[in-house]
Amino acid sequence: MRPILKKLPKPIFPSLCRTTPRAAYYTQPSAAYFDLNRQSELAVSTTPTGISKEQRESLHKALRVDQAGEIAANWIYKGQLVVLGNDPTVGPLIQEMWRQEQKHLMVMDRLQVQHRVRPTVLTEVAKVAGFGLGAVTALMGKEAAMACTEAVETVIGEHYDDQLKEFELLPSEHPSIPLLRDVVREFRDDELEHLDIAVENFSQRAPVHALLSAVVGAGCKVAIEMCKRI
Ligand SMILES: [Fe+2]
Ligand SMILES: [Fe+2]
């Protein structure tokens, strides 16, 4: 079956996108999922068959939670943009981070189909919770919005980092697995760049920064565990 291809979102502010300058945007590992000439490659169109039941379960849990996380991230940034989209200092930054989250989600959607993973039943909850978190923290001010980004991206960056170690246990013979590792590494680096942007934009000056970080970080960790299971 021919995969449904969506257009890769272009960075609208490439100068702000430090790890993803315009040229690199199309040569990163995830670009394999947007390159029309590569759609028949086994790496982007098939799932390994020679892995154990435990390895399959671990792959499915990982991709289920990743897809849910990218959905939530998209809605967090959407919520922030509703409030701060016209702010000249942070509006363009949030917009650019959202563009990257759109790319992450498009790839996770493709990976979910490729590896035949059941999506979480919590998809709609992730959207509402993400939007609410983004909008409420943005209403508390720019610094609080950045503190939310700092907390979320810290957890997600660590999550992708842990996942990379898990994926080292999967056999590399099937070409989809090395590509998956490269994509997760790319996304981890994007998330850590978002974390840096948040800190550089005064996340730590947010009112009740420590409390906000603790609550948002703990909420993300609970959500990760729930989405792995259901
Ligand atoms: Fe992301
Ligand atoms: Fe992110």
mmCIF file with all atom_site columns, C-alpha atoms in Angstrom, residues 11-209:
data_model
loop_
_atom_site.group_PDB
_atom_site.id
_atom_site.type_symbol
_atom_site.label_atom_id
_atom_site.label_alt_id
_atom_site.label_comp_id
_atom_site.label_asym_id
_atom_site.label_entity_id
_atom_site.label_seq_id
_atom_site.pdbx_PDB_ins_code
_atom_site.Cartn_x
_atom_site.Cartn_y
_atom_site.Cartn_z
_atom_site.occupancy
_atom_site.B_iso_or_equiv
_atom_site.pdbx_formal_charge
_atom_site.auth_seq_id
_atom_site.auth_comp_id
_atom_site.auth_asym_id
_atom_site.auth_atom_id
_atom_site.pdbx_PDB_model_num
ATOM 1   C CA . PRO A 1 11  ? 11.351 25.941  9.284  1.00 0.00 ? 11  PRO A CA 1
ATOM 2   C CA . ILE A 1 12  ? 9.971  29.439  8.950  1.00 0.00 ? 12  ILE A CA 1
ATOM 3   C CA . PHE A 1 13  ? 12.708 30.945  11.046 1.00 0.00 ? 13  PHE A CA 1
ATOM 4   C CA . PRO A 1 14  ? 15.742 28.894  10.016 1.00 0.00 ? 14  PRO A CA 1
ATOM 5   C CA . SER A 1 15  ? 18.125 31.283  11.735 1.00 0.00 ? 15  SER A CA 1
ATOM 6   C CA . LEU A 1 16  ? 16.505 30.422  15.066 1.00 0.00 ? 16  LEU A CA 1
ATOM 7   C CA . CYS A 1 17  ? 16.718 26.731  14.414 1.00 0.00 ? 17  CYS A CA 1
ATOM 8   C CA . ARG A 1 18  ? 20.264 26.133  15.517 1.00 0.00 ? 18  ARG A CA 1
ATOM 9   C CA . THR A 1 19  ? 20.622 22.385  15.222 1.00 0.00 ? 19  THR A CA 1
ATOM 10  C CA . THR A 1 20  ? 18.391 22.300  12.176 1.00 0.00 ? 20  THR A CA 1
ATOM 11  C CA . PRO A 1 21  ? 19.579 24.838  9.622  1.00 0.00 ? 21  PRO A CA 1
ATOM 12  C CA . ARG A 1 22  ? 17.525 24.798  6.447  1.00 0.00 ? 22  ARG A CA 1
ATOM 13  C CA . ALA A 1 23  ? 19.907 22.560  4.462  1.00 0.00 ? 23  ALA A CA 1
ATOM 14  C CA . ALA A 1 24  ? 20.283 20.026  7.271  1.00 0.00 ? 24  ALA A CA 1
ATOM 15  C CA . TYR A 1 25  ? 16.518 19.827  7.748  1.00 0.00 ? 25  TYR A CA 1
ATOM 16  C CA . TYR A 1 26  ? 16.282 17.679  4.640  1.00 0.00 ? 26  TYR A CA 1
ATOM 17  C CA . THR A 1 27  ? 19.330 15.512  5.230  1.00 0.00 ? 27  THR A CA 1
ATOM 18  C CA . GLN A 1 28  ? 18.589 14.378  8.765  1.00 0.00 ? 28  GLN A CA 1
ATOM 19  C CA . PRO A 1 29  ? 17.655 10.716  9.380  1.00 0.00 ? 29  PRO A CA 1
ATOM 20  C CA . SER A 1 30  ? 13.924 11.522  9.676  1.00 0.00 ? 30  SER A CA 1
ATOM 21  C CA . ALA A 1 31  ? 13.951 12.955  6.139  1.00 0.00 ? 31  ALA A CA 1
ATOM 22  C CA . ALA A 1 32  ? 13.838 9.320   4.958  1.00 0.00 ? 32  ALA A CA 1
ATOM 23  C CA . TYR A 1 33  ? 10.130 9.432   5.789  1.00 0.00 ? 33  TYR A CA 1
ATOM 24  C CA . PHE A 1 34  ? 9.512  12.437  3.546  1.00 0.00 ? 34  PHE A CA 1
ATOM 25  C CA . ASP A 1 35  ? 11.697 11.548  0.575  1.00 0.00 ? 35  ASP A CA 1
ATOM 26  C CA . LEU A 1 36  ? 9.434  10.252  -2.196 1.00 0.00 ? 36  LEU A CA 1
ATOM 27  C CA . ASN A 1 37  ? 12.325 8.329   -3.706 1.00 0.00 ? 37  ASN A CA 1
ATOM 28  C CA . ARG A 1 38  ? 12.876 6.308   -0.543 1.00 0.00 ? 38  ARG A CA 1
ATOM 29  C CA . GLN A 1 39  ? 9.387  5.095   0.249  1.00 0.00 ? 39  GLN A CA 1
ATOM 30  C CA . SER A 1 40  ? 9.963  1.574   -1.075 1.00 0.00 ? 40  SER A CA 1
ATOM 31  C CA . GLU A 1 41  ? 13.060 1.065   1.088  1.00 0.00 ? 41  GLU A CA 1
ATOM 32  C CA . LEU A 1 42  ? 12.686 -1.687  3.694  1.00 0.00 ? 42  LEU A CA 1
ATOM 33  C CA . ALA A 1 43  ? 13.933 0.724   6.378  1.00 0.00 ? 43  ALA A CA 1
ATOM 34  C CA . VAL A 1 44  ? 10.876 2.967   6.054  1.00 0.00 ? 44  VAL A CA 1
ATOM 35  C CA . SER A 1 45  ? 8.231  0.488   4.942  1.00 0.00 ? 45  SER A CA 1
ATOM 36  C CA . THR A 1 46  ? 8.661  -2.772  6.870  1.00 0.00 ? 46  THR A CA 1
ATOM 37  C CA . THR A 1 47  ? 8.991  -4.035  10.410 1.00 0.00 ? 47  THR A CA 1
ATOM 38  C CA . PRO A 1 48  ? 11.459 -6.727  11.512 1.00 0.00 ? 48  PRO A CA 1
ATOM 39  C CA . THR A 1 49  ? 9.971  -10.205 11.800 1.00 0.00 ? 49  THR A CA 1
ATOM 40  C CA . GLY A 1 50  ? 12.861 -12.001 13.465 1.00 0.00 ? 50  GLY A CA 1
ATOM 41  C CA . ILE A 1 51  ? 12.624 -10.389 16.899 1.00 0.00 ? 51  ILE A CA 1
ATOM 42  C CA . SER A 1 52  ? 11.387 -11.979 20.123 1.00 0.00 ? 52  SER A CA 1
ATOM 43  C CA . LYS A 1 53  ? 7.956  -11.364 21.627 1.00 0.00 ? 53  LYS A CA 1
ATOM 44  C CA . GLU A 1 54  ? 9.577  -9.317  24.402 1.00 0.00 ? 54  GLU A CA 1
ATOM 45  C CA . GLN A 1 55  ? 11.492 -7.185  21.906 1.00 0.00 ? 55  GLN A CA 1
ATOM 46  C CA . ARG A 1 56  ? 8.308  -6.632  19.881 1.00 0.00 ? 56  ARG A CA 1
ATOM 47  C CA . GLU A 1 57  ? 6.435  -5.573  23.023 1.00 0.00 ? 57  GLU A CA 1
ATOM 48  C CA . SER A 1 58  ? 9.185  -3.202  24.021 1.00 0.00 ? 58  SER A CA 1
ATOM 49  C CA . LEU A 1 59  ? 9.266  -1.685  20.506 1.00 0.00 ? 59  LEU A CA 1
ATOM 50  C CA . HIS A 1 60  ? 5.489  -1.233  20.541 1.00 0.00 ? 60  HIS A CA 1
ATOM 51  C CA . LYS A 1 61  ? 5.445  0.361   23.994 1.00 0.00 ? 61  LYS A CA 1
ATOM 52  C CA . ALA A 1 62  ? 8.224  2.730   22.937 1.00 0.00 ? 62  ALA A CA 1
ATOM 53  C CA . LEU A 1 63  ? 6.541  3.864   19.737 1.00 0.00 ? 63  LEU A CA 1
ATOM 54  C CA . ARG A 1 64  ? 3.127  4.137   21.410 1.00 0.00 ? 64  ARG A CA 1
ATOM 55  C CA . VAL A 1 65  ? 4.464  6.479   24.055 1.00 0.00 ? 65  VAL A CA 1
ATOM 56  C CA . ASP A 1 66  ? 6.555  8.436   21.560 1.00 0.00 ? 66  ASP A CA 1
ATOM 57  C CA . GLN A 1 67  ? 3.571  9.097   19.335 1.00 0.00 ? 67  GLN A CA 1
ATOM 58  C CA . ALA A 1 68  ? 1.476  10.176  22.333 1.00 0.00 ? 68  ALA A CA 1
ATOM 59  C CA . GLY A 1 69  ? 4.299  12.405  23.569 1.00 0.00 ? 69  GLY A CA 1
ATOM 60  C CA . GLU A 1 70  ? 4.623  14.139  20.233 1.00 0.00 ? 70  GLU A CA 1
ATOM 61  C CA . ILE A 1 71  ? 0.842  14.670  20.096 1.00 0.00 ? 71  ILE A CA 1
ATOM 62  C CA . ALA A 1 72  ? 0.949  16.265  23.555 1.00 0.00 ? 72  ALA A CA 1
ATOM 63  C CA . ALA A 1 73  ? 3.977  18.395  22.603 1.00 0.00 ? 73  ALA A CA 1
ATOM 64  C CA . ASN A 1 74  ? 2.174  19.703  19.513 1.00 0.00 ? 74  ASN A CA 1
ATOM 65  C CA . TRP A 1 75  ? -0.817 20.708  21.611 1.00 0.00 ? 75  TRP A CA 1
ATOM 66  C CA . ILE A 1 76  ? 1.314  22.308  24.325 1.00 0.00 ? 76  ILE A CA 1
ATOM 67  C CA . TYR A 1 77  ? 2.893  24.602  21.730 1.00 0.00 ? 77  TYR A CA 1
ATOM 68  C CA . LYS A 1 78  ? -0.493 25.261  20.147 1.00 0.00 ? 78  LYS A CA 1
ATOM 69  C CA . GLY A 1 79  ? -1.811 26.313  23.563 1.00 0.00 ? 79  GLY A CA 1
ATOM 70  C CA . GLN A 1 80  ? 1.183  28.580  24.104 1.00 0.00 ? 80  GLN A CA 1
ATOM 71  C CA . LEU A 1 81  ? 0.755  30.150  20.674 1.00 0.00 ? 81  LEU A CA 1
ATOM 72  C CA . VAL A 1 82  ? -2.888 31.042  21.312 1.00 0.00 ? 82  VAL A CA 1
ATOM 73  C CA . VAL A 1 83  ? -1.702 33.243  24.162 1.00 0.00 ? 83  VAL A CA 1
ATOM 74  C CA . LEU A 1 84  ? 1.808  34.294  23.102 1.00 0.00 ? 84  LEU A CA 1
ATOM 75  C CA . GLY A 1 85  ? 1.734  33.926  19.308 1.00 0.00 ? 85  GLY A CA 1
ATOM 76  C CA . ASN A 1 86  ? 1.934  37.699  18.780 1.00 0.00 ? 86  ASN A CA 1
ATOM 77  C CA . ASP A 1 87  ? 4.633  38.263  21.361 1.00 0.00 ? 87  ASP A CA 1
ATOM 78  C CA . PRO A 1 88  ? 7.691  39.520  19.436 1.00 0.00 ? 88  PRO A CA 1
ATOM 79  C CA . THR A 1 89  ? 10.246 37.926  21.755 1.00 0.00 ? 89  THR A CA 1
ATOM 80  C CA . VAL A 1 90  ? 8.940  34.406  22.303 1.00 0.00 ? 90  VAL A CA 1
ATOM 81  C CA . GLY A 1 91  ? 6.229  34.047  19.605 1.00 0.00 ? 91  GLY A CA 1
ATOM 82  C CA . PRO A 1 92  ? 8.659  33.164  16.761 1.00 0.00 ? 92  PRO A CA 1
ATOM 83  C CA . LEU A 1 93  ? 10.591 30.790  19.017 1.00 0.00 ? 93  LEU A CA 1
ATOM 84  C CA . ILE A 1 94  ? 7.466  28.906  20.055 1.00 0.00 ? 94  ILE A CA 1
ATOM 85  C CA . GLN A 1 95  ? 6.337  28.798  16.430 1.00 0.00 ? 95  GLN A CA 1
ATOM 86  C CA . GLU A 1 96  ? 9.652  27.278  15.350 1.00 0.00 ? 96  GLU A CA 1
ATOM 87  C CA . MET A 1 97  ? 9.620  24.694  18.141 1.00 0.00 ? 97  MET A CA 1
ATOM 88  C CA . TRP A 1 98  ? 6.080  23.784  17.121 1.00 0.00 ? 98  TRP A CA 1
ATOM 89  C CA . ARG A 1 99  ? 7.267  23.270  13.518 1.00 0.00 ? 99  ARG A CA 1
ATOM 90  C CA . GLN A 1 100 ? 9.785  20.748  14.781 1.00 0.00 ? 100 GLN A CA 1
ATOM 91  C CA . GLU A 1 101 ? 7.132  19.002  16.869 1.00 0.00 ? 101 GLU A CA 1
ATOM 92  C CA . GLN A 1 102 ? 4.961  18.754  13.751 1.00 0.00 ? 102 GLN A CA 1
ATOM 93  C CA . LYS A 1 103 ? 7.819  16.992  11.993 1.00 0.00 ? 103 LYS A CA 1
ATOM 94  C CA . HIS A 1 104 ? 8.332  14.669  14.981 1.00 0.00 ? 104 HIS A CA 1
ATOM 95  C CA . LEU A 1 105 ? 4.654  13.752  15.010 1.00 0.00 ? 105 LEU A CA 1
ATOM 96  C CA . MET A 1 106 ? 4.510  13.090  11.270 1.00 0.00 ? 106 MET A CA 1
ATOM 97  C CA . VAL A 1 107 ? 7.419  10.673  11.615 1.00 0.00 ? 107 VAL A CA 1
ATOM 98  C CA . MET A 1 108 ? 5.948  8.992   14.701 1.00 0.00 ? 108 MET A CA 1
ATOM 99  C CA . ASP A 1 109 ? 2.663  8.525   12.827 1.00 0.00 ? 109 ASP A CA 1
ATOM 100 C CA . ARG A 1 110 ? 4.584  6.813   10.035 1.00 0.00 ? 110 ARG A CA 1
ATOM 101 C CA . LEU A 1 111 ? 6.546  4.648   12.493 1.00 0.00 ? 111 LEU A CA 1
ATOM 102 C CA . GLN A 1 112 ? 3.350  3.606   14.245 1.00 0.00 ? 112 GLN A CA 1
ATOM 103 C CA . VAL A 1 113 ? 1.887  2.334   10.957 1.00 0.00 ? 113 VAL A CA 1
ATOM 104 C CA . GLN A 1 114 ? 5.185  0.823   9.761  1.00 0.00 ? 114 GLN A CA 1
ATOM 105 C CA . HIS A 1 115 ? 5.666  -1.237  12.928 1.00 0.00 ? 115 HIS A CA 1
ATOM 106 C CA . ARG A 1 116 ? 1.916  -1.905  13.321 1.00 0.00 ? 116 ARG A CA 1
ATOM 107 C CA . VAL A 1 117 ? 1.685  -0.369  16.760 1.00 0.00 ? 117 VAL A CA 1
ATOM 108 C CA . ARG A 1 118 ? -1.676 0.196   18.422 1.00 0.00 ? 118 ARG A CA 1
ATOM 109 C CA . PRO A 1 119 ? -1.942 3.887   19.318 1.00 0.00 ? 119 PRO A CA 1
ATOM 110 C CA . THR A 1 120 ? -2.708 4.776   22.909 1.00 0.00 ? 120 THR A CA 1
ATOM 111 C CA . VAL A 1 121 ? -6.375 5.127   23.844 1.00 0.00 ? 121 VAL A CA 1
ATOM 112 C CA . LEU A 1 122 ? -5.341 8.345   25.591 1.00 0.00 ? 122 LEU A CA 1
ATOM 113 C CA . THR A 1 123 ? -4.806 10.330  22.391 1.00 0.00 ? 123 THR A CA 1
ATOM 114 C CA . GLU A 1 124 ? -7.656 12.760  23.010 1.00 0.00 ? 124 GLU A CA 1
ATOM 115 C CA . VAL A 1 125 ? -6.634 13.177  26.654 1.00 0.00 ? 125 VAL A CA 1
ATOM 116 C CA . ALA A 1 126 ? -3.088 14.005  25.497 1.00 0.00 ? 126 ALA A CA 1
ATOM 117 C CA . LYS A 1 127 ? -4.431 16.725  23.188 1.00 0.00 ? 127 LYS A CA 1
ATOM 118 C CA . VAL A 1 128 ? -6.652 18.359  25.810 1.00 0.00 ? 128 VAL A CA 1
ATOM 119 C CA . ALA A 1 129 ? -4.071 18.088  28.594 1.00 0.00 ? 129 ALA A CA 1
ATOM 120 C CA . GLY A 1 130 ? -1.314 19.399  26.306 1.00 0.00 ? 130 GLY A CA 1
ATOM 121 C CA . PHE A 1 131 ? -3.335 22.367  25.112 1.00 0.00 ? 131 PHE A CA 1
ATOM 122 C CA . GLY A 1 132 ? -4.449 23.184  28.670 1.00 0.00 ? 132 GLY A CA 1
ATOM 123 C CA . LEU A 1 133 ? -0.916 22.999  30.010 1.00 0.00 ? 133 LEU A CA 1
ATOM 124 C CA . GLY A 1 134 ? 0.429  25.191  27.211 1.00 0.00 ? 134 GLY A CA 1
ATOM 125 C CA . ALA A 1 135 ? -2.309 27.808  27.467 1.00 0.00 ? 135 ALA A CA 1
ATOM 126 C CA . VAL A 1 136 ? -2.394 28.007  31.273 1.00 0.00 ? 136 VAL A CA 1
ATOM 127 C CA . THR A 1 137 ? 1.368  28.356  31.665 1.00 0.00 ? 137 THR A CA 1
ATOM 128 C CA . ALA A 1 138 ? 1.429  30.964  28.858 1.00 0.00 ? 138 ALA A CA 1
ATOM 129 C CA . LEU A 1 139 ? -1.293 32.915  30.688 1.00 0.00 ? 139 LEU A CA 1
ATOM 130 C CA . MET A 1 140 ? 1.000  32.938  33.725 1.00 0.00 ? 140 MET A CA 1
ATOM 131 C CA . GLY A 1 141 ? 3.577  34.765  31.564 1.00 0.00 ? 141 GLY A CA 1
ATOM 132 C CA . LYS A 1 142 ? 6.390  34.195  29.088 1.00 0.00 ? 142 LYS A CA 1
ATOM 133 C CA . GLU A 1 143 ? 8.743  32.874  31.732 1.00 0.00 ? 143 GLU A CA 1
ATOM 134 C CA . ALA A 1 144 ? 6.178  30.364  32.964 1.00 0.00 ? 144 ALA A CA 1
ATOM 135 C CA . ALA A 1 145 ? 5.573  29.187  29.388 1.00 0.00 ? 145 ALA A CA 1
ATOM 136 C CA . MET A 1 146 ? 9.327  28.686  29.040 1.00 0.00 ? 146 MET A CA 1
ATOM 137 C CA . ALA A 1 147 ? 9.434  26.915  32.422 1.00 0.00 ? 147 ALA A CA 1
ATOM 138 C CA . CYS A 1 148 ? 6.768  24.520  31.116 1.00 0.00 ? 148 CYS A CA 1
ATOM 139 C CA . THR A 1 149 ? 8.897  23.907  28.003 1.00 0.00 ? 149 THR A CA 1
ATOM 140 C CA . GLU A 1 150 ? 11.996 23.408  30.149 1.00 0.00 ? 150 GLU A CA 1
ATOM 141 C CA . ALA A 1 151 ? 10.249 20.814  32.347 1.00 0.00 ? 151 ALA A CA 1
ATOM 142 C CA . VAL A 1 152 ? 8.589  18.942  29.478 1.00 0.00 ? 152 VAL A CA 1
ATOM 143 C CA . GLU A 1 153 ? 11.675 18.856  27.264 1.00 0.00 ? 153 GLU A CA 1
ATOM 144 C CA . THR A 1 154 ? 13.886 17.717  30.151 1.00 0.00 ? 154 THR A CA 1
ATOM 145 C CA . VAL A 1 155 ? 11.673 14.672  30.682 1.00 0.00 ? 155 VAL A CA 1
ATOM 146 C CA . ILE A 1 156 ? 11.251 13.974  26.960 1.00 0.00 ? 156 ILE A CA 1
ATOM 147 C CA . GLY A 1 157 ? 14.976 14.399  26.254 1.00 0.00 ? 157 GLY A CA 1
ATOM 148 C CA . GLU A 1 158 ? 15.791 11.920  29.033 1.00 0.00 ? 158 GLU A CA 1
ATOM 149 C CA . HIS A 1 159 ? 13.057 9.609   27.799 1.00 0.00 ? 159 HIS A CA 1
ATOM 150 C CA . TYR A 1 160 ? 14.489 9.506   24.266 1.00 0.00 ? 160 TYR A CA 1
ATOM 151 C CA . ASP A 1 161 ? 17.958 9.029   25.718 1.00 0.00 ? 161 ASP A CA 1
ATOM 152 C CA . ASP A 1 162 ? 16.800 6.001   27.767 1.00 0.00 ? 162 ASP A CA 1
ATOM 153 C CA . GLN A 1 163 ? 15.026 4.665   24.711 1.00 0.00 ? 163 GLN A CA 1
ATOM 154 C CA . LEU A 1 164 ? 18.207 4.803   22.658 1.00 0.00 ? 164 LEU A CA 1
ATOM 155 C CA . LYS A 1 165 ? 19.850 2.480   25.199 1.00 0.00 ? 165 LYS A CA 1
ATOM 156 C CA . GLU A 1 166 ? 16.832 0.139   24.990 1.00 0.00 ? 166 GLU A CA 1
ATOM 157 C CA . PHE A 1 167 ? 17.001 0.108   21.196 1.00 0.00 ? 167 PHE A CA 1
ATOM 158 C CA . GLU A 1 168 ? 20.642 -0.966  21.355 1.00 0.00 ? 168 GLU A CA 1
ATOM 159 C CA . LEU A 1 169 ? 19.268 -4.348  22.476 1.00 0.00 ? 169 LEU A CA 1
ATOM 160 C CA . LEU A 1 170 ? 17.274 -4.739  19.251 1.00 0.00 ? 170 LEU A CA 1
ATOM 161 C CA . PRO A 1 171 ? 19.026 -6.598  16.430 1.00 0.00 ? 171 PRO A CA 1
ATOM 162 C CA . SER A 1 172 ? 20.478 -4.293  13.767 1.00 0.00 ? 172 SER A CA 1
ATOM 163 C CA . GLU A 1 173 ? 20.059 -6.705  10.842 1.00 0.00 ? 173 GLU A CA 1
ATOM 164 C CA . HIS A 1 174 ? 16.745 -5.235  9.774  1.00 0.00 ? 174 HIS A CA 1
ATOM 165 C CA . PRO A 1 175 ? 17.386 -1.757  8.300  1.00 0.00 ? 175 PRO A CA 1
ATOM 166 C CA . SER A 1 176 ? 14.432 -0.194  10.111 1.00 0.00 ? 176 SER A CA 1
ATOM 167 C CA . ILE A 1 177 ? 16.192 -0.568  13.466 1.00 0.00 ? 177 ILE A CA 1
ATOM 168 C CA . PRO A 1 178 ? 19.363 1.465   12.739 1.00 0.00 ? 178 PRO A CA 1
ATOM 169 C CA . LEU A 1 179 ? 17.139 4.116   11.130 1.00 0.00 ? 179 LEU A CA 1
ATOM 170 C CA . LEU A 1 180 ? 14.889 4.140   14.193 1.00 0.00 ? 180 LEU A CA 1
ATOM 171 C CA . ARG A 1 181 ? 17.910 4.714   16.447 1.00 0.00 ? 181 ARG A CA 1
ATOM 172 C CA . ASP A 1 182 ? 19.081 7.569   14.244 1.00 0.00 ? 182 ASP A CA 1
ATOM 173 C CA . VAL A 1 183 ? 15.617 9.165   14.235 1.00 0.00 ? 183 VAL A CA 1
ATOM 174 C CA . VAL A 1 184 ? 15.289 8.935   18.020 1.00 0.00 ? 184 VAL A CA 1
ATOM 175 C CA . ARG A 1 185 ? 18.781 10.430  18.411 1.00 0.00 ? 185 ARG A CA 1
ATOM 176 C CA . GLU A 1 186 ? 17.795 13.295  16.103 1.00 0.00 ? 186 GLU A CA 1
ATOM 177 C CA . PHE A 1 187 ? 14.582 13.932  18.034 1.00 0.00 ? 187 PHE A CA 1
ATOM 178 C CA . ARG A 1 188 ? 16.385 13.787  21.388 1.00 0.00 ? 188 ARG A CA 1
ATOM 179 C CA . ASP A 1 189 ? 18.745 16.470  20.161 1.00 0.00 ? 189 ASP A CA 1
ATOM 180 C CA . ASP A 1 190 ? 15.810 18.589  18.949 1.00 0.00 ? 190 ASP A CA 1
ATOM 181 C CA . GLU A 1 191 ? 14.114 18.277  22.358 1.00 0.00 ? 191 GLU A CA 1
ATOM 182 C CA . LEU A 1 192 ? 17.314 19.238  24.149 1.00 0.00 ? 192 LEU A CA 1
ATOM 183 C CA . GLU A 1 193 ? 17.603 22.252  21.871 1.00 0.00 ? 193 GLU A CA 1
ATOM 184 C CA . HIS A 1 194 ? 14.070 23.248  22.930 1.00 0.00 ? 194 HIS A CA 1
ATOM 185 C CA . LEU A 1 195 ? 15.187 22.887  26.544 1.00 0.00 ? 195 LEU A CA 1
ATOM 186 C CA . ASP A 1 196 ? 18.160 25.215  25.904 1.00 0.00 ? 196 ASP A CA 1
ATOM 187 C CA . ILE A 1 197 ? 15.898 27.760  24.186 1.00 0.00 ? 197 ILE A CA 1
ATOM 188 C CA . ALA A 1 198 ? 13.578 27.743  27.208 1.00 0.00 ? 198 ALA A CA 1
ATOM 189 C CA . VAL A 1 199 ? 16.436 28.305  29.665 1.00 0.00 ? 199 VAL A CA 1
ATOM 190 C CA . GLU A 1 200 ? 17.956 31.061  27.498 1.00 0.00 ? 200 GLU A CA 1
ATOM 191 C CA . ASN A 1 201 ? 14.549 32.742  27.499 1.00 0.00 ? 201 ASN A CA 1
ATOM 192 C CA . PHE A 1 202 ? 14.392 33.023  31.259 1.00 0.00 ? 202 PHE A CA 1
ATOM 193 C CA . SER A 1 203 ? 12.393 29.941  32.228 1.00 0.00 ? 203 SER A CA 1
ATOM 194 C CA . GLN A 1 204 ? 14.129 30.047  35.581 1.00 0.00 ? 204 GLN A CA 1
ATOM 195 C CA . ARG A 1 205 ? 12.725 33.500  36.323 1.00 0.00 ? 205 ARG A CA 1
ATOM 196 C CA . ALA A 1 206 ? 9.179  32.086  36.252 1.00 0.00 ? 206 ALA A CA 1
ATOM 197 C CA . PRO A 1 207 ? 7.101  32.535  39.393 1.00 0.00 ? 207 PRO A CA 1
ATOM 198 C CA . VAL A 1 208 ? 7.166  29.333  41.446 1.00 0.00 ? 208 VAL A CA 1
ATOM 199 C CA . HIS A 1 209 ? 9.671  27.850  38.977 1.00 0.00 ? 209 HIS A CA 1
#
